Tab-separated table of C-alpha atoms and ligand atoms in Angstrom:
chain	number	residue	atom	x	y	z
A	1	MET	CA	0.088	-0.035	-0.007
A	2	ALA	CA	1.309	3.407	-0.918
A	3	GLY	CA	0.375	4.813	2.486
A	4	GLY	CA	3.309	3.118	4.318
A	5	ARG	CA	6.020	4.047	1.928
A	6	VAL	CA	7.039	7.494	3.197
A	7	THR	CA	8.179	6.114	6.552
A	8	GLU	CA	9.672	2.897	5.086
A	9	ARG	CA	12.030	4.901	2.992
A	10	ALA	CA	14.830	6.633	4.867
A	11	TYR	CA	16.684	8.661	2.223
A	12	ARG	CA	16.974	11.632	4.757
A	13	PRO	CA	19.949	11.202	6.969
A	14	ALA	CA	18.172	11.856	10.300
A	15	TRP	CA	17.222	9.153	12.783
A	16	ALA	CA	16.427	8.366	16.505
A	17	GLU	CA	18.675	5.683	17.552
A	18	VAL	CA	17.203	3.470	20.238
A	19	ASP	CA	19.456	1.248	22.287
A	20	LEU	CA	17.368	-1.751	23.321
A	21	SER	CA	20.159	-2.992	25.429
A	22	ALA	CA	19.747	0.070	27.507
A	23	VAL	CA	16.060	-0.528	27.821
A	24	ARG	CA	16.850	-4.158	28.930
A	25	ALA	CA	19.333	-3.070	31.310
A	26	ASN	CA	17.072	-0.307	32.842
A	27	ALA	CA	14.195	-2.728	33.041
A	28	ALA	CA	16.502	-5.306	34.846
A	29	ALA	CA	17.662	-2.663	37.311
A	30	LEU	CA	14.216	-1.384	38.050
A	31	SER	CA	12.929	-5.012	38.470
A	32	GLU	CA	15.274	-5.301	41.537
A	33	LEU	CA	13.180	-2.713	43.336
A	34	ALA	CA	9.831	-4.374	42.700
A	35	PRO	CA	7.921	-6.300	39.856
A	36	LEU	CA	8.083	-3.929	37.000
A	37	CYS	CA	5.326	-2.517	34.738
A	38	ALA	CA	6.920	-0.983	31.766
A	39	VAL	CA	4.946	2.205	30.815
A	40	VAL	CA	5.005	2.257	26.985
A	41	LYS	CA	2.233	4.809	26.388
A	42	ALA	CA	2.770	7.472	23.688
A	43	ASN	CA	4.775	5.144	21.533
A	44	ALA	CA	6.985	4.306	24.545
A	45	TYR	CA	7.702	8.171	24.991
A	46	GLY	CA	8.693	8.220	21.416
A	47	HIS	CA	10.970	5.293	21.449
A	48	GLY	CA	8.641	2.879	19.636
A	49	ALA	CA	6.107	0.999	21.636
A	50	VAL	CA	6.492	-2.651	20.195
A	51	ASP	CA	10.243	-2.823	20.277
A	52	VAL	CA	10.608	-1.291	23.643
A	53	ALA	CA	7.819	-3.412	25.200
A	54	LYS	CA	9.603	-6.637	23.972
A	55	ALA	CA	12.968	-5.297	25.316
A	56	ALA	CA	11.415	-4.401	28.627
A	57	LEU	CA	9.822	-7.800	28.961
A	58	ALA	CA	13.087	-9.447	28.049
A	59	GLY	CA	14.778	-7.330	30.765
A	60	GLY	CA	12.409	-8.460	33.367
A	61	ALA	CA	9.257	-6.478	33.241
A	62	SER	CA	6.017	-8.528	34.059
A	63	TRP	CA	3.447	-5.972	32.940
A	64	LEU	CA	3.160	-3.213	30.368
A	65	ALA	CA	1.059	-0.101	30.680
A	66	VAL	CA	-0.676	2.158	28.041
A	67	ALA	CA	-2.845	5.248	28.101
A	68	LEU	CA	-5.312	4.148	25.301
A	69	VAL	CA	-7.023	1.029	24.361
A	70	GLU	CA	-5.591	1.818	20.838
A	71	GLU	CA	-2.133	1.395	22.266
A	72	GLY	CA	-2.850	-1.830	23.718
A	73	VAL	CA	-4.360	-3.133	20.434
A	74	GLN	CA	-0.885	-2.130	18.837
A	75	LEU	CA	0.903	-4.365	21.380
A	76	ARG	CA	-1.545	-7.375	20.849
A	77	ASP	CA	-1.279	-7.036	17.117
A	78	ALA	CA	2.596	-7.318	17.482
A	79	GLY	CA	1.921	-10.670	19.221
A	80	ILE	CA	2.783	-9.417	22.747
A	81	ASP	CA	0.752	-11.507	25.174
A	82	ALA	CA	2.007	-10.055	28.475
A	83	PRO	CA	-0.517	-8.397	30.898
A	84	VAL	CA	-1.314	-4.867	29.690
A	85	LEU	CA	-2.865	-2.240	31.937
A	86	VAL	CA	-4.796	0.493	30.476
A	87	LEU	CA	-4.130	3.466	32.773
A	88	ALA	CA	-7.577	5.147	32.143
A	89	GLU	CA	-11.029	3.843	32.038
A	90	PRO	CA	-11.769	2.804	28.505
A	91	THR	CA	-14.718	4.604	26.772
A	92	ALA	CA	-17.729	2.596	26.381
A	93	ASP	CA	-17.124	1.923	22.803
A	94	ALA	CA	-13.619	0.569	23.533
A	95	MET	CA	-14.704	-1.797	26.156
A	96	ALA	CA	-15.596	-4.808	23.980
A	97	GLU	CA	-12.221	-4.611	22.151
A	98	ALA	CA	-10.375	-4.196	25.617
A	99	TYR	CA	-11.989	-7.420	26.731
A	100	ALA	CA	-11.546	-9.321	23.611
A	101	LEU	CA	-7.738	-8.494	23.662
A	102	GLY	CA	-7.411	-9.387	27.224
A	103	LEU	CA	-6.299	-5.871	28.247
A	104	THR	CA	-6.634	-4.986	31.840
A	105	PRO	CA	-8.868	-1.968	32.162
A	106	THR	CA	-8.602	0.592	34.941
A	107	LEU	CA	-12.067	1.410	36.348
A	108	TYR	CA	-13.012	4.318	38.462
A	109	THR	CA	-16.840	4.877	37.963
A	110	GLU	CA	-19.724	2.527	38.610
A	111	ASN	CA	-20.837	3.124	35.093
A	112	GLY	CA	-17.466	2.019	33.852
A	113	ALA	CA	-17.576	-1.120	35.842
A	114	LYS	CA	-21.224	-1.875	34.569
A	115	THR	CA	-19.965	-1.364	31.001
A	116	ALA	CA	-16.921	-3.650	31.457
A	117	ALA	CA	-19.117	-6.364	33.094
A	118	GLY	CA	-21.469	-6.082	30.001
A	119	ALA	CA	-18.441	-6.521	27.632
A	120	ALA	CA	-17.286	-9.504	29.541
A	121	GLY	CA	-20.648	-11.098	29.285
A	122	GLY	CA	-20.204	-13.332	32.340
A	123	GLU	CA	-16.661	-14.373	31.659
A	124	PRO	CA	-13.978	-13.454	34.267
A	125	TRP	CA	-12.137	-10.324	33.316
A	126	PRO	CA	-9.352	-8.943	35.635
A	127	VAL	CA	-9.662	-5.216	36.253
A	128	HIS	CA	-7.947	-2.656	38.444
A	129	VAL	CA	-9.692	0.099	40.257
A	130	LYS	CA	-8.064	3.433	40.667
A	131	VAL	CA	-8.443	5.711	43.638
A	132	ASP	CA	-7.671	9.381	43.437
A	133	THR	CA	-5.467	10.213	46.499
A	134	GLY	CA	-4.696	13.796	45.586
A	135	MET	CA	-3.460	13.941	41.924
A	136	HIS	CA	-6.987	14.939	40.822
A	137	ARG	CA	-6.660	13.813	37.352
A	138	VAL	CA	-8.762	10.500	37.169
A	139	GLY	CA	-9.740	8.005	39.811
A	140	ALA	CA	-12.556	7.545	42.213
A	141	SER	CA	-12.296	9.649	45.264
A	142	PRO	CA	-11.796	7.720	48.645
A	143	ALA	CA	-15.497	8.362	49.390
A	144	ASP	CA	-16.580	6.906	45.942
A	145	VAL	CA	-14.300	3.984	45.488
A	146	ASP	CA	-16.249	1.515	47.662
A	147	ALA	CA	-19.184	1.755	45.280
A	148	VAL	CA	-16.986	1.119	42.303
A	149	VAL	CA	-15.321	-1.762	43.980
A	150	ASP	CA	-18.749	-3.061	44.972
A	151	ALA	CA	-19.942	-2.874	41.342
A	152	VAL	CA	-16.796	-4.853	40.438
A	153	VAL	CA	-17.167	-7.601	42.945
A	154	THR	CA	-20.906	-8.066	42.564
A	155	SER	CA	-20.786	-8.022	38.727
A	156	GLY	CA	-20.567	-11.834	38.569
A	157	SER	CA	-17.820	-11.372	35.863
A	158	LEU	CA	-15.181	-8.710	36.775
A	159	VAL	CA	-12.251	-9.894	38.932
A	160	PHE	CA	-10.846	-7.376	41.400
A	161	ASP	CA	-7.182	-7.809	40.234
A	162	GLY	CA	-5.757	-4.518	41.360
A	163	LEU	CA	-6.230	-1.379	43.380
A	164	TRP	CA	-4.032	1.514	42.521
A	165	THR	CA	-3.333	5.193	42.821
A	166	HIS	CA	-0.943	7.690	41.290
A	167	LEU	CA	1.456	10.163	42.988
A	168	ALA	CA	1.567	13.785	42.043
A	169	VAL	CA	4.860	14.997	43.615
A	170	ALA	CA	6.974	11.844	44.070
A	171	ASP	CA	9.793	13.544	42.176
A	172	ASP	CA	9.929	16.450	44.531
A	173	ALA	CA	11.626	15.851	47.862
A	174	GLY	CA	10.365	19.254	49.024
A	175	GLN	CA	6.898	17.799	48.889
A	176	ASP	CA	7.523	14.496	50.429
A	177	ASP	CA	4.890	15.272	53.037
A	178	PHE	CA	2.224	15.244	50.363
A	179	THR	CA	3.460	12.002	48.849
A	180	GLU	CA	3.299	10.512	52.417
A	181	GLU	CA	-0.223	12.017	52.669
A	182	GLN	CA	-1.286	10.331	49.444
A	183	LEU	CA	0.128	6.898	50.527
A	184	SER	CA	-1.671	7.052	53.874
A	185	ARG	CA	-5.027	7.976	52.178
A	186	PHE	CA	-4.306	4.913	49.835
A	187	GLU	CA	-3.557	2.579	52.842
A	188	ALA	CA	-6.835	3.890	54.526
A	189	VAL	CA	-8.777	2.866	51.502
A	190	ARG	CA	-7.108	-0.460	51.134
A	191	SER	CA	-7.700	-1.461	54.728
A	192	ARG	CA	-11.259	-0.241	54.579
A	193	LEU	CA	-11.974	-2.445	51.428
A	194	THR	CA	-10.032	-5.345	52.975
A	195	GLY	CA	-12.351	-5.047	55.916
A	196	THR	CA	-15.316	-5.404	53.771
A	197	GLY	CA	-13.766	-8.578	52.232
A	198	ALA	CA	-12.813	-6.791	48.939
A	199	VAL	CA	-9.160	-7.679	48.738
A	200	PRO	CA	-7.427	-6.849	45.415
A	201	ARG	CA	-4.894	-9.278	44.164
A	202	MET	CA	-2.307	-6.594	43.871
A	203	VAL	CA	-1.881	-2.834	44.832
A	204	HIS	CA	0.387	-0.452	43.131
A	205	ALA	CA	1.173	3.342	43.432
A	206	ALA	CA	4.650	4.240	42.168
A	207	ASN	CA	5.753	5.817	38.986
A	208	SER	CA	9.435	6.150	38.304
A	209	ALA	CA	9.887	8.669	40.920
A	210	GLY	CA	7.868	6.817	43.426
A	211	ALA	CA	9.828	3.607	42.691
A	212	LEU	CA	13.267	5.333	42.836
A	213	ALA	CA	12.614	7.725	45.850
A	214	HIS	CA	9.742	6.159	47.987
A	215	PRO	CA	10.258	2.437	48.881
A	216	LEU	CA	6.947	2.482	50.708
A	217	ALA	CA	5.254	3.296	47.471
A	218	ARG	CA	6.558	0.234	45.678
A	219	TYR	CA	3.953	-2.337	46.900
A	220	ASP	CA	3.341	-5.208	44.309
A	221	LEU	CA	4.262	-3.288	41.035
A	222	ILE	CA	6.085	-0.203	40.034
A	223	ARG	CA	4.866	1.593	36.830
A	224	CYS	CA	7.973	3.089	35.337
A	225	GLY	CA	8.204	5.043	32.232
A	226	ILE	CA	10.946	7.725	32.259
A	227	ALA	CA	13.470	5.553	34.200
A	228	LEU	CA	12.919	2.724	31.749
A	229	TYR	CA	14.159	5.066	29.108
A	230	GLY	CA	17.226	5.996	31.099
A	231	HIS	CA	16.288	9.489	32.534
A	232	ARG	CA	15.709	10.570	35.982
A	233	PRO	CA	12.098	11.693	36.705
A	234	ALA	CA	13.536	15.139	37.872
A	235	LEU	CA	16.836	16.859	37.566
A	236	ALA	CA	17.135	16.995	41.448
A	237	LEU	CA	16.360	13.392	41.998
A	238	THR	CA	19.442	11.229	41.920
A	239	PRO	CA	18.341	7.759	41.004
A	240	SER	CA	19.245	4.933	43.319
A	241	VAL	CA	19.845	2.665	40.328
A	242	GLU	CA	21.983	3.221	37.279
A	243	LEU	CA	20.041	4.258	34.266
A	244	ARG	CA	21.299	4.402	30.702
A	245	PRO	CA	19.555	6.690	28.129
A	246	ALA	CA	18.112	4.656	25.351
A	247	MET	CA	17.386	7.377	22.747
A	248	SER	CA	19.811	9.487	20.753
A	249	LEU	CA	18.623	11.892	18.136
A	250	LYS	CA	21.107	12.176	15.222
A	251	ALA	CA	21.516	13.379	11.578
A	252	ARG	CA	24.094	13.909	9.045
A	253	ALA	CA	25.200	17.351	7.730
A	254	SER	CA	23.341	17.796	4.533
A	255	TYR	CA	24.945	20.942	3.369
A	256	VAL	CA	28.171	22.791	4.493
A	257	ARG	CA	29.389	26.263	3.542
A	258	GLU	CA	31.742	29.099	4.693
A	259	LEU	CA	30.216	32.361	5.492
A	260	ASP	CA	31.948	35.687	6.136
A	261	ALA	CA	31.503	37.707	9.387
A	262	GLY	CA	28.274	39.732	9.503
A	263	GLU	CA	26.208	37.218	7.566
A	264	ARG	CA	22.629	36.574	9.006
A	265	ILE	CA	21.037	33.146	8.954
A	266	SER	CA	17.546	31.601	8.883
A	267	TYR	CA	14.120	33.150	9.008
A	268	GLY	CA	14.141	36.586	10.586
A	269	ARG	CA	17.965	36.849	10.142
A	270	ARG	CA	18.379	36.675	13.883
A	271	TYR	CA	21.745	34.936	13.987
A	272	GLU	CA	24.781	36.915	12.808
A	273	THR	CA	28.109	35.363	12.253
A	274	SER	CA	30.894	37.193	14.318
A	275	GLN	CA	33.779	35.900	12.096
A	276	ARG	CA	34.292	33.881	9.007
A	277	THR	CA	32.827	30.580	9.927
A	278	THR	CA	31.698	27.164	8.777
A	279	ILE	CA	27.828	26.738	8.814
A	280	ALA	CA	26.389	23.269	8.550
A	281	THR	CA	22.829	22.500	7.703
A	282	VAL	CA	21.211	19.559	9.556
A	283	PRO	CA	18.029	17.836	8.086
A	284	LEU	CA	15.808	17.985	11.220
A	285	GLY	CA	13.346	20.608	12.086
A	286	TYR	CA	10.466	21.555	14.237
A	287	ALA	CA	8.184	19.279	12.419
A	288	ASP	CA	10.375	16.456	13.737
A	289	GLY	CA	10.167	17.627	17.236
A	290	VAL	CA	13.219	19.989	17.433
A	291	THR	CA	11.395	23.009	19.020
A	292	ARG	CA	11.758	26.116	16.997
A	293	ARG	CA	12.480	28.053	20.090
A	294	LEU	CA	15.680	26.021	20.808
A	295	PHE	CA	17.663	28.665	18.889
A	296	ASP	CA	16.395	31.458	21.232
A	297	VAL	CA	17.364	29.622	24.398
A	298	GLY	CA	20.931	28.776	23.313
A	299	GLY	CA	20.331	25.298	22.073
A	300	GLN	CA	23.451	23.414	20.965
A	301	VAL	CA	24.291	20.263	18.875
A	302	LEU	CA	27.511	18.112	18.777
A	303	VAL	CA	29.680	18.136	15.718
A	304	GLY	CA	33.002	16.533	15.475
A	305	GLY	CA	32.828	15.896	19.260
A	306	ARG	CA	32.339	19.627	19.936
A	307	ARG	CA	29.376	21.655	20.979
A	308	CYS	CA	28.208	24.080	18.393
A	309	PRO	CA	25.259	26.510	18.617
A	310	ILE	CA	22.252	26.423	16.524
A	311	ALA	CA	22.603	29.288	14.260
A	312	GLY	CA	19.229	30.914	13.577
A	313	VAL	CA	15.669	29.814	14.247
A	314	VAL	CA	14.954	26.083	13.575
A	315	THR	CA	12.846	25.792	10.412
A	316	MET	CA	10.293	23.075	9.820
A	317	ASP	CA	12.701	20.616	8.212
A	318	GLN	CA	16.162	21.855	8.739
A	319	LEU	CA	18.302	23.863	11.123
A	320	MET	CA	21.714	25.399	10.710
A	321	VAL	CA	24.731	25.062	13.071
A	322	ASP	CA	27.733	27.353	13.607
A	323	CYS	CA	30.847	24.972	13.590
A	324	GLY	CA	33.317	27.747	14.021
A	325	THR	CA	36.314	29.039	12.219
A	326	ASP	CA	38.632	26.148	12.498
A	327	ALA	CA	35.914	23.510	11.856
A	328	ASP	CA	36.727	20.563	9.668
A	329	VAL	CA	32.991	19.524	8.813
A	330	HIS	CA	31.757	18.001	5.632
A	331	VAL	CA	28.572	16.913	4.238
A	332	GLY	CA	27.732	13.465	5.662
A	333	ASP	CA	29.384	14.123	9.091
A	334	GLU	CA	27.331	12.935	12.138
A	335	VAL	CA	25.333	15.611	14.124
A	336	VAL	CA	24.118	14.726	17.570
A	337	LEU	CA	21.020	16.647	19.010
A	338	ILE	CA	20.397	14.420	21.907
A	339	GLY	CA	23.088	11.759	22.920
A	340	ARG	CA	26.825	11.292	22.970
A	341	GLN	CA	29.607	12.214	20.508
A	342	GLY	CA	33.189	11.597	21.600
A	343	ASP	CA	33.449	12.920	25.114
A	344	GLU	CA	30.574	15.249	24.839
A	345	GLU	CA	26.943	14.404	25.725
A	346	ILE	CA	23.686	16.400	25.308
A	347	THR	CA	21.028	14.877	27.460
A	348	ALA	CA	17.291	15.131	26.974
A	349	TRP	CA	17.301	16.860	30.306
A	350	GLU	CA	19.691	19.453	29.158
A	351	VAL	CA	17.374	20.366	26.265
A	352	ALA	CA	14.354	20.323	28.570
A	353	GLU	CA	16.118	22.656	31.027
A	354	LEU	CA	16.790	25.083	28.308
A	355	LEU	CA	13.209	25.048	27.141
A	356	GLY	CA	11.609	25.221	30.477
A	357	THR	CA	10.136	21.695	30.395
A	358	ILE	CA	11.039	18.144	31.339
A	359	SER	CA	12.762	15.302	29.466
A	360	TYR	CA	9.462	13.459	28.947
A	361	GLU	CA	8.277	16.241	26.539
A	362	VAL	CA	11.625	16.447	24.738
A	363	LEU	CA	11.490	12.534	24.126
A	364	CYS	CA	7.829	12.485	23.158
A	365	ALA	CA	8.321	15.343	20.844
A	366	VAL	CA	10.460	13.356	18.354
A	367	GLY	CA	7.953	13.015	15.625
A	368	PRO	CA	6.765	10.140	13.394
A	369	ARG	CA	8.698	11.354	10.406
A	370	VAL	CA	12.024	10.445	12.130
A	371	PRO	CA	12.876	6.778	11.585
A	372	ARG	CA	13.610	4.804	14.709
A	373	VAL	CA	16.803	2.681	14.217
A	374	TYR	CA	17.225	0.026	16.840
A	375	ILE	CA	20.612	-1.055	18.118
A	376	GLY	CA	21.411	-3.577	20.864
A	377	ARG	CA	18.728	-6.020	20.049
B	1	LIG	C1	2.837	7.936	32.668
B	1	LIG	C2	2.403	7.242	33.963
B	1	LIG	C3	3.328	6.541	34.654
B	1	LIG	C4	4.855	6.559	34.327
B	1	LIG	O1	5.442	7.792	34.825
B	1	LIG	P1	6.962	7.920	34.824
B	1	LIG	O2	7.157	9.185	35.568
B	1	LIG	O3	7.335	8.071	33.415
B	1	LIG	O4	7.579	6.701	35.333
B	1	LIG	C5	2.869	5.764	35.801
B	1	LIG	N1	1.589	5.827	36.059
B	1	LIG	C6	0.626	6.396	35.416
B	1	LIG	C7	-0.796	6.443	35.969
B	1	LIG	C8	1.085	7.292	34.402
B	1	LIG	O5	0.130	8.020	33.645
């Protein structure tokens, strides 16, 4: 079919290199803390859901988690039969497919539980119930969760497989008292339910930050995304386990020329050469996830093992780099936007800090037009 062709061809020398041996190693290291659920939503934070899911399972993960039923479908279509937790309550029209594919839905409304029971049609279907202990995104409030659990256990179909919650500030040591508050609200719900005879097979609360920084949050399963990809959840959080970044964003210089001092580069002519210099063009742009604003905030790339400034605003498909007076740069030379080159490294966190965001967003931004190249299989 013609539709697939554009991405199957990779004439443009630009790619995201994903080291699956790093994913496996990170999964193995995290699995030492508690049984691991590898969070592969959003195309595994841009790394590629299917390949990452397989690597995480090979490294020791026992569960996968996705945000959408659609993402679970993609994993099942690829032949992955591990347990898959859907992190939000499936919409009514997605419930039948979630059941048919053996995904584990999260439920937090009585209506959701009824819809799920209907979809399962009397067959046993393990589900997880989510309680909102303070994040206030989704989840039944502690006051309402009993009714949801009751709808599950009396459904004659649904199996109360899990009870879970989500931490809002586990990555911020300055707010540890709120994390403790969330965990104690969670414990209160759990013991109340247990008192009524509703005992979930497993409980879980930790994201990467919870898993790394809050041992009490680990329970029966840790739901790790960012740490699986080799990044700390926050810059100030020094991980207790060694993590290896899995993704590098790379390209090859597509055009190189010398410019005199006083020349101005890119749209708006906002970068001015201060000396005669070598300017390299790199075939990646904001349509690929390299934010246009990266120029304004002093973004750099690696060329020839050296840091070089982005010269002028990033355009849709290309950006320019000032390689300096003494540069020995040629068309075809490797340019690293995220990752290592020689002794230098630009981390996703470095780019995120410049842009006032978090590594998660930098990774997820790498667009579908960028081929993923897998190494370390
Ligand atoms: C995305 C997500 C996670 C993973 O978070 P990380 O900080 O990347 O580890 C865990 N749990 C839920 C509910 C999520 O939405």
